[in-house]
Short mmCIF file of C-alpha atoms in Angstrom, two decimals:
data_model
loop_
_atom_site.label_atom_id
_atom_site.label_comp_id
_atom_site.label_asym_id
_atom_site.label_seq_id
_atom_site.Cartn_x
_atom_site.Cartn_y
_atom_site.Cartn_z
CA UNK A 1 -21.04 3.29 23.98
CA UNK A 2 -18.16 1.34 23.73
CA UNK A 3 -17.32 -1.54 25.65
CA UNK A 4 -14.16 -1.50 27.93
CA UNK A 5 -11.19 -3.89 27.20
CA UNK A 6 -7.70 -4.22 27.93
CA UNK A 7 -5.90 -1.96 25.77
CA UNK A 8 -3.50 -3.74 23.42
CA UNK A 9 0.42 -3.40 24.89
CA UNK A 10 2.14 -1.20 22.75
CA UNK A 11 4.60 -2.62 20.06
CA UNK A 12 8.51 -2.25 22.11
CA UNK A 13 10.57 0.03 19.77
CA UNK A 14 14.50 -1.52 20.03
CA UNK A 15 16.38 0.32 21.58
CA UNK A 16 19.56 1.55 19.33
CA UNK A 17 22.86 2.88 19.19
CA UNK A 18 24.36 5.23 16.31
CA UNK A 19 27.09 3.77 14.59
CA UNK A 20 30.36 5.75 14.43
CA UNK A 21 30.89 6.46 10.62
CA UNK A 22 34.45 6.65 9.61
CA UNK A 23 35.73 9.15 7.34
CA UNK A 24 35.93 8.86 3.10
CA UNK A 25 39.09 7.71 2.09
CA UNK A 26 41.22 10.84 0.74
CA UNK A 27 40.15 12.37 -2.85
CA UNK A 28 36.72 10.27 -2.24
CA UNK A 29 34.46 13.36 -1.55
CA UNK A 30 31.62 13.86 -3.83
CA UNK A 31 30.92 17.42 -6.03
CA UNK A 32 27.85 18.76 -4.60
CA UNK A 33 26.60 21.43 -7.14
CA UNK A 34 23.53 24.21 -6.21
CA UNK A 35 21.31 25.04 -8.87
CA UNK A 36 19.76 28.11 -7.57
CA UNK A 37 19.96 29.69 -4.02
CA UNK A 38 20.19 27.21 -1.20
CA UNK A 39 20.68 28.66 2.51
CA UNK A 40 23.96 27.80 4.14
CA UNK A 41 22.50 25.79 6.91
CA UNK A 42 21.23 24.01 4.51
CA UNK A 43 24.25 23.26 2.66
CA UNK A 44 25.70 21.89 5.53
CA UNK A 45 22.69 19.59 6.32
CA UNK A 46 23.02 18.18 2.49
CA UNK A 47 26.72 17.85 2.73
CA UNK A 48 26.47 16.10 6.16
CA UNK A 49 23.84 13.47 4.82
CA UNK A 50 25.48 13.00 1.68
CA UNK A 51 29.17 11.80 3.31
CA UNK A 52 26.87 9.68 5.98
CA UNK A 53 25.31 7.52 3.01
CA UNK A 54 28.84 7.47 0.99
CA UNK A 55 30.71 6.28 4.06
CA UNK A 56 27.93 3.72 5.40
CA UNK A 57 27.33 2.11 2.25
CA UNK A 58 30.86 1.64 1.61
CA UNK A 59 31.53 0.03 5.13
CA UNK A 60 27.95 -2.15 4.88
CA UNK A 61 28.01 -2.79 1.09
CA UNK A 62 31.35 -2.43 -0.02
CA UNK A 63 30.66 0.19 -2.86
CA UNK A 64 32.22 4.07 -2.90
CA UNK A 65 31.32 6.18 -5.91
CA UNK A 66 34.41 7.83 -5.81
CA UNK A 67 33.71 10.29 -8.73
CA UNK A 68 30.16 11.20 -7.54
CA UNK A 69 28.58 14.76 -8.32
CA UNK A 70 25.45 15.72 -6.61
CA UNK A 71 23.26 18.12 -8.31
CA UNK A 72 20.54 20.38 -5.68
CA UNK A 73 18.15 21.66 -7.53
CA UNK A 74 16.29 24.91 -6.46
CA UNK A 75 15.80 26.71 -9.58
CA UNK A 76 13.54 25.19 -12.36
CA UNK A 77 15.39 26.59 -15.01
CA UNK A 78 18.58 25.93 -14.17
CA UNK A 79 17.91 22.06 -13.61
CA UNK A 80 16.42 22.02 -16.91
CA UNK A 81 19.31 23.31 -18.88
CA UNK A 82 21.89 21.22 -16.50
CA UNK A 83 19.69 17.69 -17.15
CA UNK A 84 20.18 18.71 -20.77
CA UNK A 85 23.76 19.45 -20.53
CA UNK A 86 24.72 16.37 -18.37
CA UNK A 87 21.86 13.71 -19.52
CA UNK A 88 21.42 14.58 -23.13
CA UNK A 89 17.51 15.77 -22.42
CA UNK A 90 15.62 16.67 -19.86
CA UNK A 91 13.07 14.18 -18.27
CA UNK A 92 11.77 16.39 -15.43
CA UNK A 93 12.46 15.88 -11.69
CA UNK A 94 9.81 15.31 -8.94
CA UNK A 95 12.02 14.44 -6.04
CA UNK A 96 15.08 12.72 -7.26
CA UNK A 97 16.70 10.64 -10.48
CA UNK A 98 19.95 8.87 -10.92
CA UNK A 99 21.73 7.86 -13.72
CA UNK A 100 25.58 6.80 -13.83
CA UNK A 101 27.53 8.34 -11.40
CA UNK A 102 25.02 12.08 -11.44
CA UNK A 103 22.22 12.56 -9.21
CA UNK A 104 19.64 15.33 -9.29
CA UNK A 105 17.56 16.06 -6.35
CA UNK A 106 15.03 18.69 -5.73
CA UNK A 107 16.38 21.12 -2.25
CA UNK A 108 13.07 20.27 -0.81
CA UNK A 109 13.21 16.59 -0.21
CA UNK A 110 17.23 16.03 -0.41
CA UNK A 111 18.12 14.85 3.21
CA UNK A 112 15.56 11.62 2.41
CA UNK A 113 16.65 11.14 -1.14
CA UNK A 114 20.20 11.60 -1.15
CA UNK A 115 21.05 7.99 0.75
CA UNK A 116 18.17 6.86 -1.88
CA UNK A 117 19.69 8.25 -5.18
CA UNK A 118 23.31 7.16 -3.75
CA UNK A 119 22.21 3.50 -3.76
CA UNK A 120 21.30 3.74 -7.52
CA UNK A 121 24.67 5.11 -8.39
CA UNK A 122 26.20 2.08 -6.52
CA UNK A 123 23.73 -0.11 -8.54
CA UNK A 124 25.15 1.54 -11.87
CA UNK A 125 28.54 1.17 -10.82
CA UNK A 126 28.05 -2.44 -10.09
CA UNK A 127 26.05 -3.21 -13.00
CA UNK A 128 26.90 -0.52 -15.56
CA UNK A 129 24.47 0.23 -18.55
CA UNK A 130 24.98 -1.61 -21.28
CA UNK A 131 27.26 -4.17 -19.51
CA UNK A 132 24.29 -6.06 -17.53
CA UNK A 133 22.17 -8.80 -18.84
CA UNK A 134 19.38 -8.69 -20.84
CA UNK A 135 16.12 -7.38 -19.34
CA UNK A 136 12.62 -8.00 -20.43
CA UNK A 137 11.00 -5.56 -17.68
CA UNK A 138 12.17 -2.55 -19.40
CA UNK A 139 15.06 -1.43 -16.28
CA UNK A 140 18.33 -2.04 -17.21
CA UNK A 141 19.27 -3.77 -14.14
CA UNK A 142 16.07 -6.46 -13.54
CA UNK A 143 12.79 -5.76 -12.29
CA UNK A 144 11.74 -1.98 -11.13
CA UNK A 145 10.73 -3.60 -7.62
CA UNK A 146 14.15 -4.54 -6.88
CA UNK A 147 15.99 -1.81 -8.00
CA UNK A 148 13.63 0.53 -5.87
CA UNK A 149 13.27 -1.76 -3.31
CA UNK A 150 17.61 -2.11 -2.97
CA UNK A 151 17.37 1.76 -2.50
CA UNK A 152 14.46 1.95 0.07
CA UNK A 153 15.95 -0.72 1.83
CA UNK A 154 19.40 0.72 2.04
CA UNK A 155 17.94 3.95 3.12
CA UNK A 156 16.36 2.58 5.54
CA UNK A 157 19.23 0.97 7.29
CA UNK A 158 21.45 4.16 7.11
CA UNK A 159 18.71 5.79 9.12
CA UNK A 160 18.62 3.05 11.79
CA UNK A 161 22.21 3.11 11.93
CA UNK A 162 23.06 7.04 11.89
CA UNK A 163 19.77 8.33 13.65
CA UNK A 164 19.48 5.25 15.48
CA UNK A 165 15.38 6.89 17.30
CA UNK A 166 12.74 4.91 17.48
CA UNK A 167 11.02 7.30 14.05
CA UNK A 168 13.21 5.05 11.78
CA UNK A 169 11.23 1.96 13.78
CA UNK A 170 7.80 3.03 13.69
CA UNK A 171 8.74 4.33 9.79
CA UNK A 172 9.70 0.71 8.74
CA UNK A 173 6.54 -0.95 10.91
CA UNK A 174 4.24 1.62 8.84
CA UNK A 175 6.19 0.49 5.69
CA UNK A 176 5.41 -3.20 6.51
CA UNK A 177 1.82 -2.10 7.11
CA UNK A 178 1.04 -0.30 3.72
CA UNK A 179 2.80 -2.96 2.43
CA UNK A 180 0.34 -5.83 3.66
CA UNK A 181 -2.70 -3.86 3.15
CA UNK A 182 -5.37 -4.21 0.77
CA UNK A 183 -3.81 -1.45 -1.88
CA UNK A 184 -0.97 -2.69 -3.23
CA UNK A 185 0.07 -4.80 -6.24
CA UNK A 186 2.21 -7.77 -6.78
CA UNK A 187 5.62 -8.13 -7.31
CA UNK A 188 4.92 -9.94 -11.08
CA UNK A 189 3.09 -6.31 -11.82
CA UNK A 190 5.81 -4.26 -10.23
CA UNK A 191 8.76 -5.36 -12.50
CA UNK A 192 8.03 -2.81 -14.47
CA UNK A 193 5.60 -0.87 -13.35
CA UNK A 194 6.49 2.91 -12.43
CA UNK A 195 4.28 4.73 -10.28
CA UNK A 196 3.33 8.62 -10.72
CA UNK A 197 2.65 9.41 -6.99
CA UNK A 198 2.01 6.41 -4.83
CA UNK A 199 4.27 5.73 -2.12
CA UNK A 200 2.62 1.94 -1.18
CA UNK A 201 4.64 0.38 -4.51
CA UNK A 202 7.64 1.66 -2.82
CA UNK A 203 6.70 0.00 0.25
CA UNK A 204 5.89 -3.36 -1.19
CA UNK A 205 9.31 -2.88 -2.71
CA UNK A 206 11.17 -2.42 0.30
CA UNK A 207 9.57 -5.20 2.14
CA UNK A 208 9.74 -7.49 -0.57
CA UNK A 209 13.86 -7.03 -0.57
CA UNK A 210 13.71 -7.01 3.24
CA UNK A 211 12.37 -10.37 3.43
CA UNK A 212 15.01 -11.53 0.75
CA UNK A 213 17.60 -9.95 2.48
CA UNK A 214 16.59 -11.94 5.40
CA UNK A 215 16.14 -15.24 3.55
CA UNK A 216 19.57 -14.83 1.99
CA UNK A 217 21.65 -12.27 3.28
CA UNK A 218 22.86 -8.93 2.92
CA UNK A 219 25.94 -9.81 0.60
CA UNK A 220 23.90 -11.50 -2.09
CA UNK A 221 21.66 -8.73 -2.67
CA UNK A 222 25.10 -6.79 -3.64
CA UNK A 223 26.75 -10.06 -5.46
CA UNK A 224 23.17 -9.76 -7.48
CA UNK A 225 24.27 -6.62 -9.27
CA UNK A 226 28.34 -7.90 -9.64
CA UNK A 227 26.88 -11.00 -11.81
CA UNK A 228 24.38 -9.25 -13.55
CA UNK A 229 26.43 -8.50 -16.63
CA UNK A 230 27.89 -12.10 -17.08
CA UNK A 231 24.41 -13.57 -16.70
CA UNK A 232 22.15 -14.50 -19.41
CA UNK A 233 19.34 -12.50 -18.07
CA UNK A 234 18.17 -10.82 -15.04
CA UNK A 235 16.10 -14.15 -13.72
CA UNK A 236 19.13 -16.56 -14.28
CA UNK A 237 20.97 -13.66 -11.86
CA UNK A 238 18.59 -13.93 -9.47
CA UNK A 239 18.18 -18.18 -9.37
CA UNK A 240 22.22 -18.35 -9.34
CA UNK A 241 22.38 -15.80 -6.43
CA UNK A 242 19.54 -16.26 -4.16
CA UNK A 243 18.99 -20.06 -4.91
CA UNK A 244 15.43 -20.24 -6.17
CA UNK A 245 13.60 -18.94 -9.14
CA UNK A 246 11.76 -15.46 -8.91
CA UNK A 247 8.23 -17.22 -9.06
CA UNK A 248 9.16 -18.99 -5.99
CA UNK A 249 9.91 -15.86 -4.51
CA UNK A 250 7.11 -14.19 -5.49
CA UNK A 251 5.04 -17.55 -4.18
CA UNK A 252 6.83 -17.02 -0.35
CA UNK A 253 6.84 -13.03 -0.54
CA UNK A 254 2.38 -13.58 -1.11
CA UNK A 255 2.25 -15.70 2.21
CA UNK A 256 4.56 -13.33 3.63
CA UNK A 257 2.21 -10.45 3.01
CA UNK A 258 -0.58 -11.77 4.28
CA UNK A 259 1.52 -13.44 7.48
CA UNK A 260 2.52 -9.82 8.71
CA UNK A 261 -1.00 -8.02 7.37
CA UNK A 262 -3.20 -6.67 10.47
CA UNK A 263 -6.92 -7.07 10.10
CA UNK A 264 -9.14 -3.99 10.08
CA UNK A 265 -12.58 -4.16 12.11
CA UNK A 266 -15.54 -2.31 11.13
CA UNK A 267 -16.31 0.50 13.65
CA UNK A 268 -19.37 2.23 13.67
CA UNK A 269 -21.01 5.12 15.45
CA UNK A 270 -23.32 8.31 15.21
CA UNK A 271 -22.94 12.04 15.81
CA UNK A 272 -26.06 13.16 17.88
CA UNK A 273 -27.61 16.37 18.36
CA UNK A 274 -28.35 17.76 22.29
CA UNK A 275 -32.10 16.05 21.28
CA UNK A 276 -30.55 12.55 20.93
CA UNK A 277 -31.45 12.72 16.88
CA UNK A 278 -28.34 12.20 14.31
CA UNK A 279 -27.04 14.95 12.84
CA UNK A 280 -28.18 15.64 9.42
CA UNK A 281 -26.85 17.54 6.56
CA UNK A 282 -23.65 19.27 8.34
CA UNK A 283 -20.09 17.69 6.70
CA UNK A 284 -18.68 15.83 9.86
CA UNK A 285 -15.32 13.90 9.52
CA UNK A 286 -14.58 11.63 12.92
CA UNK A 287 -10.64 10.69 13.18
CA UNK A 288 -9.38 8.15 14.86
CA UNK A 289 -5.81 8.29 15.83
CA UNK A 290 -3.76 5.64 17.57
CA UNK A 291 -2.48 6.39 21.20
CA UNK A 292 0.58 4.36 20.33
CA UNK A 293 2.66 6.26 18.05
CA UNK A 294 4.49 3.10 16.67
CA UNK A 295 1.15 0.87 16.44
CA UNK A 296 -2.01 0.76 14.01
CA UNK A 297 -2.30 3.59 11.43
CA UNK A 298 -5.13 6.31 12.02
CA UNK A 299 -7.73 6.29 9.56
CA UNK A 300 -10.84 8.83 9.15
CA UNK A 301 -14.48 8.68 7.86
CA UNK A 302 -17.01 11.50 6.32
CA UNK A 303 -20.44 12.12 7.84
CA UNK A 304 -23.33 14.12 6.27
CA UNK A 305 -26.31 12.14 8.28
CA UNK A 306 -24.55 11.79 11.28
CA UNK A 307 -23.70 7.77 11.01
CA UNK A 308 -20.08 6.71 10.38
CA UNK A 309 -17.85 3.65 9.48
CA UNK A 310 -14.35 3.67 10.51
CA UNK A 311 -12.33 0.56 9.58
CA UNK A 312 -9.53 0.52 12.33
CA UNK A 313 -6.36 -2.35 13.34
CA UNK A 314 -6.64 -3.58 16.63
CA UNK A 315 -5.45 -0.94 19.11
CA UNK A 316 -6.68 2.08 21.15
CA UNK A 317 -7.73 5.08 19.56
CA UNK A 318 -8.67 8.60 20.44
CA UNK A 319 -11.61 10.15 18.13
CA UNK A 320 -12.18 13.58 16.86
CA UNK A 321 -14.98 15.34 15.14
CA UNK A 322 -14.00 18.20 12.97
CA UNK A 323 -16.95 20.14 10.96
CA UNK A 324 -16.73 22.24 7.59
CA UNK A 325 -18.75 25.22 7.19
CA UNK A 326 -18.07 26.93 3.30
CA UNK A 327 -14.14 26.73 3.36
CA UNK A 328 -13.68 26.79 6.85
CA UNK A 329 -12.84 23.66 9.17
CA UNK A 330 -13.68 23.74 12.92
CA UNK A 331 -12.25 21.32 15.14
CA UNK A 332 -15.30 20.34 17.69
CA UNK A 333 -13.20 18.34 20.26
CA UNK A 334 -12.38 14.47 21.22
CA UNK A 335 -14.95 11.93 22.72
CA UNK A 336 -15.16 11.74 26.03
CA UNK A 337 -17.73 8.81 26.33
CA UNK A 338 -20.78 10.63 27.95
CA UNK A 339 -19.33 14.01 28.76
CA UNK A 340 -19.54 14.60 25.05
CA UNK A 341 -16.88 16.28 23.19
CA UNK A 342 -13.80 17.29 25.14
CA UNK A 343 -9.79 18.54 24.68
CA UNK A 344 -7.82 15.67 23.94
CA UNK A 345 -6.27 15.19 27.53
CA UNK A 346 -9.79 13.95 28.46
CA UNK A 347 -10.58 11.87 25.94
CA UNK A 348 -11.84 8.49 26.33
CA UNK A 349 -10.19 5.76 24.15
CA UNK A 350 -12.21 3.65 21.86
CA UNK A 351 -10.42 0.08 21.95
CA UNK A 352 -10.51 -2.00 19.13
CA UNK A 353 -9.92 -6.17 20.15
CA UNK A 354 -11.48 -8.71 18.05
CA UNK A 355 -14.32 -8.50 15.25
CA UNK A 356 -17.05 -7.17 17.57
CA UNK A 357 -16.81 -3.65 18.17
CA UNK A 358 -19.47 -1.93 20.22
CA UNK A 359 -21.33 1.08 18.30
CA UNK A 360 -19.88 4.88 19.46
CA UNK A 361 -22.55 7.37 20.16
CA UNK A 362 -21.12 10.72 20.28
CA UNK A 363 -23.30 13.06 21.71
CA UNK A 364 -22.93 16.91 21.06
CA UNK A 365 -23.80 19.02 24.21
CA UNK A 366 -24.72 21.89 22.10
CA UNK A 367 -24.70 23.09 18.35
CA UNK A 368 -21.42 24.36 17.19
CA UNK A 369 -21.36 28.26 17.58
CA UNK A 370 -19.51 28.10 13.92
CA UNK A 371 -22.36 26.76 12.21
CA UNK A 372 -25.26 28.60 10.74
CA UNK A 373 -28.12 27.36 8.34
CA UNK A 374 -25.24 28.13 5.03
CA UNK A 375 -23.36 25.51 6.56
CA UNK A 376 -26.46 22.69 6.13
CA UNK A 377 -25.88 20.85 3.25
CA UNK A 378 -29.73 19.91 3.15
CA UNK A 379 -31.10 16.31 3.96
CA UNK A 380 -29.48 13.84 2.77
CA UNK A 381 -31.28 10.27 1.46
CA UNK A 382 -30.16 6.78 1.54
CA UNK A 383 -29.38 5.03 -1.67
CA UNK A 384 -28.95 1.35 -1.47
CA UNK A 385 -27.66 -1.21 -3.93
CA UNK A 386 -25.34 -4.46 -4.28
CA UNK A 387 -22.70 -5.21 -6.51
CA UNK A 388 -22.43 -8.71 -7.73
CA UNK A 389 -19.79 -10.30 -10.66
CA UNK A 390 -20.03 -12.32 -13.39
CA UNK A 391 -21.78 -15.55 -12.17
CA UNK A 392 -24.00 -13.54 -9.77
CA UNK A 393 -22.05 -13.74 -6.63
CA UNK A 394 -22.10 -10.66 -4.30
CA UNK A 395 -18.32 -8.21 -4.47
CA UNK A 396 -17.05 -7.78 -1.48
CA UNK A 397 -14.69 -4.61 -0.56
CA UNK A 398 -15.85 -3.10 -3.65
CA UNK A 399 -15.28 1.22 -3.37
CA UNK A 400 -18.75 2.98 -4.12
CA UNK A 401 -17.99 6.17 -5.11
CA UNK A 402 -21.40 8.67 -6.29
CA UNK A 403 -20.66 12.35 -7.38
CA UNK A 404 -22.34 14.71 -8.97
CA UNK A 405 -23.41 14.60 -12.42
CA UNK A 406 -20.80 17.62 -13.98
CA UNK A 407 -18.30 16.20 -11.09
CA UNK A 408 -18.40 20.38 -10.13
CA UNK A 409 -19.93 19.83 -6.49
CA UNK A 410 -17.82 20.11 -3.51
CA UNK A 411 -20.28 18.11 -1.14
CA UNK A 412 -22.67 16.70 -3.42
CA UNK A 413 -20.95 12.99 -3.00
CA UNK A 414 -20.64 9.93 -0.99
CA UNK A 415 -18.57 6.51 -0.70
CA UNK A 416 -19.00 3.40 0.62
CA UNK A 417 -17.50 -0.36 0.59
CA UNK A 418 -19.49 -3.19 -0.18
CA UNK A 419 -20.09 -5.80 2.58
CA UNK A 420 -19.95 -9.12 2.54
CA UNK A 421 -23.24 -9.62 1.12
CA UNK A 422 -22.01 -7.07 -1.74
CA UNK A 423 -24.38 -4.33 -0.28
CA UNK A 424 -23.79 -0.86 -0.26
CA UNK A 425 -25.26 2.47 1.59
CA UNK A 426 -24.46 5.82 -0.09
CA UNK A 427 -26.03 8.85 1.45
CA UNK A 428 -26.70 11.59 -1.21
CA UNK A 429 -28.64 15.17 -1.37
CA UNK A 430 -31.45 15.36 -4.01
CA UNK A 431 -29.84 15.51 -7.71
CA UNK A 432 -27.91 13.74 -10.21
CA UNK A 433 -25.42 11.61 -9.58
CA UNK A 434 -22.50 9.37 -11.61
CA UNK A 435 -21.64 6.17 -9.70
CA UNK A 436 -18.29 4.51 -10.42
CA UNK A 437 -16.74 1.44 -8.62
CA UNK A 438 -13.11 0.98 -7.59
CA UNK A 439 -11.76 -2.48 -6.79
CA UNK A 440 -8.36 -2.66 -4.86
CA UNK A 441 -6.78 -6.32 -5.89
CA UNK A 442 -3.23 -7.91 -5.80
CA UNK A 443 -2.83 -6.99 -9.51
CA UNK A 444 -3.59 -3.33 -9.05
CA UNK A 445 -6.01 -0.89 -9.32
CA UNK A 446 -8.91 -1.83 -11.47
CA UNK A 447 -12.04 0.53 -12.54
CA UNK A 448 -15.14 -2.41 -13.24
CA UNK A 449 -17.41 0.41 -13.80
CA UNK A 450 -20.06 1.42 -16.68
CA UNK A 451 -18.71 4.86 -16.24
CA UNK A 452 -15.36 6.59 -16.63
CA UNK A 453 -13.75 10.04 -17.12
CA UNK A 454 -14.10 9.74 -20.83
CA UNK A 455 -17.19 8.01 -21.73
CA UNK A 456 -20.16 8.13 -19.30
CA UNK A 457 -23.09 5.41 -19.86
CA UNK A 458 -26.32 7.22 -19.58
CA UNK A 459 -27.71 4.27 -16.80
CA UNK A 460 -24.99 5.14 -14.62
CA UNK A 461 -26.64 8.08 -13.14
CA UNK A 462 -28.88 7.78 -10.11
CA UNK A 463 -31.75 10.22 -9.29
CA UNK A 464 -32.12 11.00 -5.98
CA UNK A 465 -35.56 13.27 -5.39
CA UNK A 466 -37.22 13.28 -1.92
CA UNK A 467 -36.64 9.91 -0.95
CA UNK A 468 -34.83 6.94 -0.08
CA UNK A 469 -34.22 4.85 -2.80
CA UNK A 470 -33.26 0.65 -2.86
CA UNK A 471 -32.83 -1.85 -4.95
CA UNK A 472 -29.65 -0.33 -7.03
CA UNK A 473 -28.26 -3.91 -8.99
CA UNK A 474 -24.64 -3.24 -10.37
CA UNK A 475 -23.69 -6.51 -12.26
CA UNK A 476 -19.67 -6.56 -13.43
CA UNK A 477 -19.20 -9.45 -15.86
CA UNK A 478 -15.73 -9.63 -15.22
CA UNK A 479 -14.20 -10.15 -11.67
CA UNK A 480 -11.28 -7.67 -10.74
CA UNK A 481 -9.54 -10.59 -9.00
CA UNK A 482 -9.53 -12.63 -12.48
CA UNK A 483 -5.93 -13.28 -12.50
CA UNK A 484 -5.29 -13.50 -16.40
CA UNK A 485 -5.95 -9.66 -16.36
CA UNK A 486 -3.22 -7.37 -16.99
CA UNK A 487 -2.32 -4.86 -14.62
CA UNK A 488 -3.73 -1.91 -16.98
CA UNK A 489 -6.87 -3.02 -17.04
CA UNK A 490 -10.22 -1.16 -17.01
CA UNK A 491 -13.44 -2.34 -17.78
CA UNK A 492 -15.52 0.63 -19.18
CA UNK A 493 -18.68 -0.43 -20.51
CA UNK A 494 -20.59 -3.59 -19.83
CA UNK A 495 -23.98 -5.21 -20.70
CA UNK A 496 -26.15 -4.24 -17.55
CA UNK A 497 -26.25 -1.71 -14.89
CA UNK A 498 -28.23 0.08 -12.84
CA UNK A 499 -32.59 -0.77 -12.26
CA UNK A 500 -33.64 1.56 -9.62
CA UNK A 501 -37.35 1.00 -8.30
CA UNK A 502 -40.04 3.63 -8.79
CA UNK A 503 -40.67 2.83 -5.20
CA UNK A 504 -37.84 2.45 -2.31
CA UNK A 505 -37.63 -1.61 -1.25
CA UNK A 506 -35.36 -3.29 1.32
CA UNK A 507 -32.49 -4.40 -1.71
CA UNK A 508 -31.40 -7.43 -2.27
CA UNK A 509 -29.53 -9.57 0.42
CA UNK A 510 -26.73 -12.24 -0.49
CA UNK A 511 -23.63 -14.40 1.23
CA UNK A 512 -20.26 -14.33 -0.15
CA UNK A 513 -19.62 -17.92 -0.83
#
């Protein structure tokens, strides 16, 4: 059972008072065009957010686009036609896009994207296309992270000022957490990077701009765009306005990200049947929900053999257990100590404070009545191995995935993260599985594996046949932390691979040096 510990104090949420927004000057009101049907109530919300953004940005940043036109999309055919007419081509639209004095936003995300896209309109106004300095990033006004991070920063400042509720503070703190975590790319990678759907690069960009403003002032951020047209390039403009080179800022921001990062702890446990034996075969998920909404982030772990491993920041959590039977999910309850699983109001918190967290035992008082033998996915076998780098050193923090050979099974897969000694454990049913690795580094996502989606190597398969497997050795010839690798590096072949012994063993144990 978890050892009781003082519950960490909740992060205080600063009180805020809404800032009065002055009316726009006469004749400065935007033209809002609706492409498709949009309810009158929604139109009123969209217009209010647009006017708030224009008024607030004018007062805070000294910029007002008097010829701003906003297209709100709720009809894809109309959108394609209008974009082709206005922009000369149809680039498609995920959520929002701005070009010159025009912005397009999807109706479903309009309220959150209008301030962001309108700030891009101001950036266009301060440094028009064709008038700004040459850029080596593929973006007309300098690096992607500065362009998008400034818009994210402005959007958050508007939210704090106009709404003035704790939600914006919590959103900003979550953004800081994601930007300091193990996933995100470096700013150098984000100079020309255009993410397809991930939010974390935007978080990194926003936190970088926030830190830049903290060091140099908000006026400098706007001045950068004003001086850009007269500068030799964006790096020269950066140096002249912010008083530091780009490389100096990158080095300082890397240290800043480390300083604001919250360490994650291993929290391990097991789900037990009424007879005290671990549940084996059913698909359980253990969800960790922080008691402080503004505190640590939530997380979850999936288990087929009853054991689970969560990576949690310091804080106080309630644990919920759910199970899956076919396509149906069943909420079994919240961890309540020796009482098993109950409603959340009776939940016993699991407190994470420091690296040593006692194992958590969750005992089912009775097997779920919703379940029958069809929900049993069969016994799982322990598949153990280790991942090493080019010099034989263990690689820590590598995600190891096992998929059905044909990639079609819904439940025949598992994953683990390598420990300090490079070891991992997968729990798999009988069958043939394709194993791949994923490494998150400061350079972006890498896939150092001997199998990829298009070229599967024969020795990437692991066959499970009625017994545990140990001693799998995976050798990666290029370190995922190699600074000489470009951000798009994908390793899809190497000498070496899997060595699965005929008889189960204990595997190899090494230490991170």
